[in-house]
């Protein structure tokens, strides 16, 4: 019966995503890009990581991550509005910082693609007899080769259409998963079976681990780069809406998952969510893997395209987008074989934290120019410092 309710939720949300009035709404279409990034890969790994490492405090850890994302999003939205109000008049210092931020973002994309495709490889073999690290890395390497071949020869225009479809699939599966978890949670609560696992980390170790997980709620900044398609007002609204929706999803998800699995039921790995959801309903692992493969491929394509375009733009064509793709693929394959998924997550988090630090510094500079030493300038400066601290001190989750 639980599987029936899960499937009904999946079908209902899939139908809603396909509803023309919603699918063609400009604000929703603008929201899809940041929303796809925020709840893409993070949803697959955050539940097991927070449950295993933070125990009963997992929900508080999720609140902290969402709060950090909200603060950095606030700074970037301020920058979007400022640039729209005074195009080309923000001064040379701001423009230099924007260029630096773009360089950091280009390299952050390289690491994030490795993150996405390593998860693709892990989930791709998770339900097969080849469920081992070596075969997962082989699949990841093959996907890097496929993306390079497509990008080098034909471009990504065809594959980029995956985004809207993959977001619909992902949201539909998440709805089914939340329904399944809610009913599982309810049964546990009624039978007195809810658990409070002790945290495995505390103090500075917990803080630095959260710093190393910021990439799991990253993606809202993509609204900043949709200026050719959407107005500043729409981009600001779409980023805010994406963060509100993703925060609601994440807090519900972590709130449900934190108190239903005993320590012995937690199997720590990049695909631990598959094993955990198998305890909830047998249909969930299949749905999760299907959504994971679709989401990771579309996210990898989007960031590969974005990175190649940035390299071409920043070098004034000296490095073509195709050469940018090649750099990304070579680096990504090297990361795949030199590091595990959790190390790559930490590397990506550090890169995006540095990007957020620069964007916050830009907001501080603009705010200071408008009102010297005003409250906004002080808060944005503090955010820039926090972003730098995250880039320096963020740590990876250690397997256990």
Coordinates of N, CA, C and O in Angstrom, one line a residue, residues 10-110:
X10 N 4.3 10.5 -7.1 CA 5.2 10.7 -8.2 C 4.4 11.2 -9.4 O 4.7 12.1 -10.1
X11 N 3.3 10.5 -9.7 CA 2.5 10.8 -10.9 C 1.9 12.1 -10.8 O 1.8 12.9 -11.8
X12 N 1.4 12.5 -9.6 CA 0.7 13.8 -9.4 C 1.7 14.9 -9.6 O 1.3 15.9 -10.3
X13 N 2.8 14.8 -9.1 CA 3.8 15.9 -9.2 C 4.4 16.0 -10.7 O 4.6 17.0 -11.2
X14 N 4.5 14.8 -11.3 CA 5.0 14.8 -12.7 C 3.9 15.4 -13.6 O 4.3 16.2 -14.5
X15 N 2.7 15.2 -13.3 CA 1.6 15.8 -14.1 C 1.6 17.3 -13.9 O 1.4 18.1 -14.8
X16 N 1.9 17.8 -12.6 CA 1.9 19.2 -12.3 C 3.1 19.8 -13.1 O 2.9 20.9 -13.6
X17 N 4.2 19.2 -13.1 CA 5.4 19.7 -13.8 C 5.1 19.8 -15.3 O 5.7 20.7 -16.0
X18 N 4.3 19.0 -15.8 CA 4.0 19.0 -17.3 C 2.8 19.9 -17.6 O 2.5 20.1 -18.8
X19 N 2.1 20.4 -16.6 CA 1.0 21.3 -16.8 C 1.4 22.5 -17.6 O 2.3 23.3 -17.1
X20 N 0.9 22.8 -18.8 CA 1.4 23.9 -19.6 C 1.4 25.2 -18.9 O 2.3 26.0 -19.1
X21 N 0.4 25.5 -18.1 CA 0.3 26.8 -17.4 C 1.5 27.0 -16.5 O 2.1 28.1 -16.4
X22 N 2.0 25.9 -15.9 CA 3.2 26.0 -15.0 C 4.5 26.0 -15.8 O 5.4 26.8 -15.7
X23 N 4.5 25.0 -16.7 CA 5.7 24.7 -17.5 C 6.1 25.9 -18.4 O 7.3 26.2 -18.6
X24 N 5.1 26.7 -18.8 CA 5.4 27.9 -19.7 C 5.5 29.2 -18.9 O 5.7 30.3 -19.5
X25 N 5.3 29.2 -17.6 CA 5.3 30.4 -16.8 C 6.8 30.9 -16.8 O 7.7 30.2 -16.4
X26 N 7.0 32.2 -17.1 CA 8.4 32.7 -17.2 C 9.1 32.6 -15.9 O 10.3 32.3 -15.8
X27 N 8.5 32.9 -14.8 CA 9.1 32.9 -13.5 C 9.5 31.4 -13.1 O 10.6 31.2 -12.6
X28 N 8.6 30.5 -13.4 CA 8.9 29.1 -13.1 C 10.1 28.6 -14.0 O 10.9 27.9 -13.5
X29 N 10.0 29.0 -15.2 CA 11.1 28.5 -16.1 C 12.4 29.1 -15.7 O 13.5 28.4 -15.7
X30 N 12.4 30.3 -15.2 CA 13.7 30.9 -14.7 C 14.1 30.3 -13.4 O 15.3 30.2 -13.1
X31 N 13.1 29.8 -12.6 CA 13.4 29.1 -11.3 C 14.0 27.7 -11.5 O 14.8 27.3 -10.7
X32 N 13.7 27.1 -12.6 CA 14.1 25.7 -12.8 C 15.7 25.6 -12.8 O 16.2 24.6 -12.3
X33 N 16.4 26.5 -13.4 CA 17.8 26.4 -13.5 C 18.5 26.4 -12.1 O 19.2 25.5 -11.8
X34 N 18.2 27.4 -11.3 CA 18.8 27.3 -9.9 C 18.3 26.2 -9.1 O 19.0 25.6 -8.3
X35 N 17.0 25.9 -9.2 CA 16.4 24.8 -8.4 C 17.0 23.5 -8.7 O 17.2 22.7 -7.9
X36 N 17.2 23.3 -10.0 CA 17.8 22.0 -10.5 C 19.2 21.8 -9.9 O 19.6 20.7 -9.5
X37 N 20.0 22.9 -9.7 CA 21.3 22.8 -9.2 C 21.2 22.6 -7.7 O 22.0 21.8 -7.1
X38 N 20.4 23.3 -7.0 CA 20.3 23.3 -5.5 C 19.9 21.9 -5.0 O 20.6 21.3 -4.1
X39 N 18.9 21.3 -5.6 CA 18.4 20.0 -5.1 C 18.8 18.8 -5.9 O 18.3 17.7 -5.8
X40 N 19.9 19.0 -6.8 CA 20.3 17.9 -7.6 C 21.1 16.9 -6.9 O 20.5 15.9 -6.4
X41 N 22.4 17.1 -6.8 CA 23.2 16.1 -6.1 C 23.1 16.1 -4.6 O 23.2 15.1 -4.0
X42 N 22.9 17.3 -4.1 CA 22.8 17.4 -2.6 C 21.8 16.5 -2.0 O 22.0 15.9 -0.9
X43 N 20.7 16.4 -2.6 CA 19.6 15.6 -2.1 C 20.0 14.1 -2.0 O 19.5 13.4 -1.0
X44 N 20.9 13.7 -2.8 CA 21.3 12.3 -2.8 C 22.2 12.0 -1.7 O 22.2 10.8 -1.2
X45 N 23.0 12.9 -1.3 CA 24.1 12.6 -0.3 C 23.9 13.2 1.1 O 24.4 12.7 2.1
X46 N 23.1 14.3 1.2 CA 22.9 15.0 2.4 C 22.3 14.2 3.5 O 22.7 14.3 4.7
X47 N 21.2 13.5 3.2 CA 20.5 12.7 4.2 C 21.4 11.8 4.9 O 21.5 11.8 6.2
X48 N 22.1 10.9 4.2 CA 23.0 9.9 4.9 C 24.1 10.6 5.6 O 24.5 10.2 6.7
X49 N 24.7 11.7 5.0 CA 25.8 12.3 5.7 C 25.4 13.0 7.0 O 26.1 12.8 8.0
X50 N 24.3 13.8 7.0 CA 23.9 14.5 8.2 C 23.4 13.5 9.2 O 23.7 13.7 10.4
X51 N 22.7 12.4 8.8 CA 22.2 11.4 9.8 C 23.4 10.7 10.4 O 23.4 10.5 11.6
X52 N 24.4 10.3 9.6 CA 25.5 9.6 10.1 C 26.4 10.4 11.0 O 26.9 10.0 12.1
X53 N 26.7 11.7 10.6 CA 27.7 12.5 11.3 C 27.1 13.3 12.4 O 27.7 13.6 13.4
X54 N 25.9 13.9 12.1 CA 25.3 14.8 13.1 C 24.3 14.2 14.0 O 23.8 14.8 14.9
X55 N 23.8 12.9 13.6 CA 22.9 12.2 14.4 C 21.6 13.0 14.6 O 21.0 13.6 13.7
X56 N 21.1 13.1 15.9 CA 19.9 13.8 16.2 C 20.0 15.3 15.9 O 18.9 16.0 15.8
X57 N 21.2 15.9 15.7 CA 21.3 17.3 15.3 C 21.4 17.5 13.8 O 21.7 18.6 13.4
X58 N 21.0 16.5 13.0 CA 21.1 16.6 11.6 C 20.2 17.7 11.1 O 20.6 18.5 10.1
X59 N 19.0 17.9 11.7 CA 18.1 19.0 11.2 C 18.7 20.3 11.5 O 18.6 21.2 10.6
X60 N 19.3 20.5 12.6 CA 20.0 21.8 12.9 C 21.1 22.1 11.9 O 21.3 23.2 11.5
X61 N 21.9 21.0 11.6 CA 22.9 21.2 10.6 C 22.4 21.6 9.2 O 22.9 22.5 8.5
X62 N 21.2 21.0 8.9 CA 20.6 21.4 7.6 C 20.1 22.9 7.6 O 20.2 23.6 6.7
X63 N 19.5 23.3 8.8 CA 19.1 24.7 9.0 C 20.3 25.6 8.8 O 20.2 26.6 8.1
X64 N 21.5 25.2 9.3 CA 22.7 26.0 9.2 C 23.1 26.1 7.7 O 23.5 27.2 7.3
X65 N 23.1 25.0 7.0 CA 23.5 25.1 5.6 C 22.6 25.9 4.8 O 23.0 26.7 3.9
X66 N 21.3 25.8 5.0 CA 20.3 26.6 4.3 C 20.4 28.1 4.6 O 20.3 29.0 3.8
X67 N 20.7 28.4 5.9 CA 20.9 29.8 6.3 C 22.2 30.4 5.6 O 22.1 31.5 5.2
X68 N 23.2 29.6 5.5 CA 24.4 30.1 4.8 C 24.1 30.4 3.4 O 24.5 31.4 2.8
X69 N 23.4 29.5 2.7 CA 23.0 29.7 1.3 C 22.1 30.9 1.2 O 22.3 31.7 0.2
X70 N 21.2 31.1 2.1 CA 20.3 32.2 2.0 C 21.1 33.6 2.1 O 20.8 34.5 1.4
X71 N 22.1 33.6 3.0 CA 22.9 34.8 3.2 C 23.7 35.1 1.9 O 23.7 36.3 1.5
X72 N 24.3 34.1 1.4 CA 25.1 34.4 0.2 C 24.2 34.7 -1.0 O 24.5 35.5 -1.9
X73 N 23.0 34.1 -1.1 CA 22.0 34.4 -2.1 C 21.6 35.9 -2.0 O 21.4 36.6 -3.0
X74 N 21.4 36.3 -0.8 CA 21.0 37.7 -0.5 C 22.1 38.7 -1.1 O 21.7 39.7 -1.7
X75 N 23.3 38.4 -0.9 CA 24.4 39.2 -1.4 C 24.4 39.2 -2.9 O 24.6 40.3 -3.6
X76 N 24.2 38.1 -3.6 CA 24.3 38.0 -5.0 C 23.0 38.7 -5.6 O 23.1 39.4 -6.6
X77 N 21.9 38.6 -5.0 CA 20.7 39.3 -5.5 C 20.9 40.8 -5.4 O 20.5 41.6 -6.3
X78 N 21.6 41.3 -4.3 CA 21.9 42.7 -4.2 C 22.8 43.1 -5.4 O 22.6 44.2 -6.0
X79 N 23.7 42.3 -5.8 CA 24.6 42.6 -6.9 C 23.9 42.7 -8.2 O 24.1 43.5 -9.1
X80 N 22.9 41.7 -8.4 CA 22.1 41.7 -9.6 C 21.3 43.0 -9.7 O 21.3 43.7 -10.8
X81 N 20.7 43.4 -8.6 CA 19.9 44.7 -8.6 C 20.8 45.9 -8.9 O 20.4 46.8 -9.6
X82 N 22.0 45.9 -8.3 CA 22.9 47.1 -8.4 C 23.3 47.2 -9.8 O 23.4 48.3 -10.4
X83 N 23.7 46.1 -10.5 CA 24.1 46.1 -11.8 C 23.0 46.6 -12.8 O 23.3 47.3 -13.8
X84 N 21.8 46.1 -12.5 CA 20.7 46.5 -13.3 C 20.4 48.0 -13.2 O 20.0 48.7 -14.1
X85 N 20.5 48.6 -11.9 CA 20.2 50.0 -11.7 C 21.3 50.9 -12.2 O 21.0 52.0 -12.7
X86 N 22.6 50.4 -12.3 CA 23.7 51.2 -12.7 C 24.6 50.4 -13.7 O 25.7 50.1 -13.3
X87 N 24.1 50.1 -14.9 CA 24.9 49.2 -15.8 C 26.2 50.0 -16.2 O 26.1 51.1 -16.6
X88 N 27.3 49.3 -16.0 CA 28.6 49.8 -16.4 C 29.1 51.0 -15.6 O 30.1 51.6 -15.9
X89 N 28.5 51.2 -14.4 CA 28.9 52.4 -13.6 C 29.2 52.0 -12.2 O 29.1 52.8 -11.3
X90 N 29.6 50.7 -12.0 CA 29.9 50.3 -10.7 C 31.4 50.4 -10.3 O 31.8 50.1 -9.2
X91 N 32.2 50.9 -11.3 CA 33.6 51.2 -11.0 C 34.6 50.0 -11.4 O 34.2 48.9 -11.4
X92 N 35.8 50.4 -11.6 CA 36.8 49.4 -12.0 C 37.1 48.3 -11.0 O 37.4 47.2 -11.3
X93 N 37.0 48.7 -9.7 CA 37.3 47.7 -8.6 C 36.3 46.6 -8.7 O 36.6 45.4 -8.5
X94 N 35.0 47.0 -8.8 CA 34.0 46.0 -8.9 C 34.1 45.1 -10.1 O 34.0 43.9 -10.1
X95 N 34.5 45.7 -11.2 CA 34.7 44.9 -12.5 C 35.8 43.9 -12.3 O 35.8 42.8 -12.8
X96 N 36.9 44.3 -11.7 CA 38.0 43.4 -11.5 C 37.6 42.3 -10.6 O 38.0 41.1 -10.8
X97 N 36.8 42.6 -9.5 CA 36.3 41.5 -8.7 C 35.4 40.5 -9.4 O 35.4 39.3 -9.2
X98 N 34.6 41.1 -10.3 CA 33.7 40.3 -11.1 C 34.5 39.3 -12.0 O 34.1 38.1 -12.1
X99 N 35.5 39.8 -12.6 CA 36.4 39.0 -13.4 C 37.0 37.9 -12.6 O 37.1 36.7 -13.0
X100 N 37.5 38.2 -11.4 CA 38.1 37.2 -10.5 C 37.0 36.2 -10.1 O 37.3 34.9 -10.1
X101 N 35.8 36.6 -9.8 CA 34.7 35.7 -9.5 C 34.4 34.7 -10.6 O 34.2 33.5 -10.4
X102 N 34.5 35.3 -11.9 CA 34.2 34.4 -13.0 C 35.3 33.4 -13.2 O 35.0 32.2 -13.6
X103 N 36.5 33.7 -13.0 CA 37.6 32.7 -13.1 C 37.4 31.6 -12.0 O 37.6 30.4 -12.3
X104 N 37.1 32.0 -10.8 CA 36.9 31.1 -9.7 C 35.7 30.2 -10.1 O 35.7 28.9 -9.9
X105 N 34.6 30.8 -10.6 CA 33.4 30.0 -11.0 C 33.8 29.0 -12.1 O 33.3 27.8 -12.1
X106 N 34.6 29.4 -13.1 CA 34.9 28.5 -14.2 C 35.6 27.3 -13.6 O 35.4 26.1 -14.1
X107 N 36.5 27.4 -12.7 CA 37.2 26.3 -12.1 C 36.3 25.5 -11.1 O 36.5 24.3 -11.0
X108 N 35.4 26.2 -10.5 CA 34.5 25.5 -9.6 C 33.6 24.6 -10.4 O 33.2 23.5 -10.0
X109 N 33.2 25.0 -11.6 CA 32.4 24.2 -12.5 C 33.2 22.9 -12.8 O 32.6 21.8 -12.9
X110 N 34.5 23.0 -13.0 CA 35.3 21.8 -13.4 C 35.2 20.7 -12.3 O 34.9 19.6 -12.5

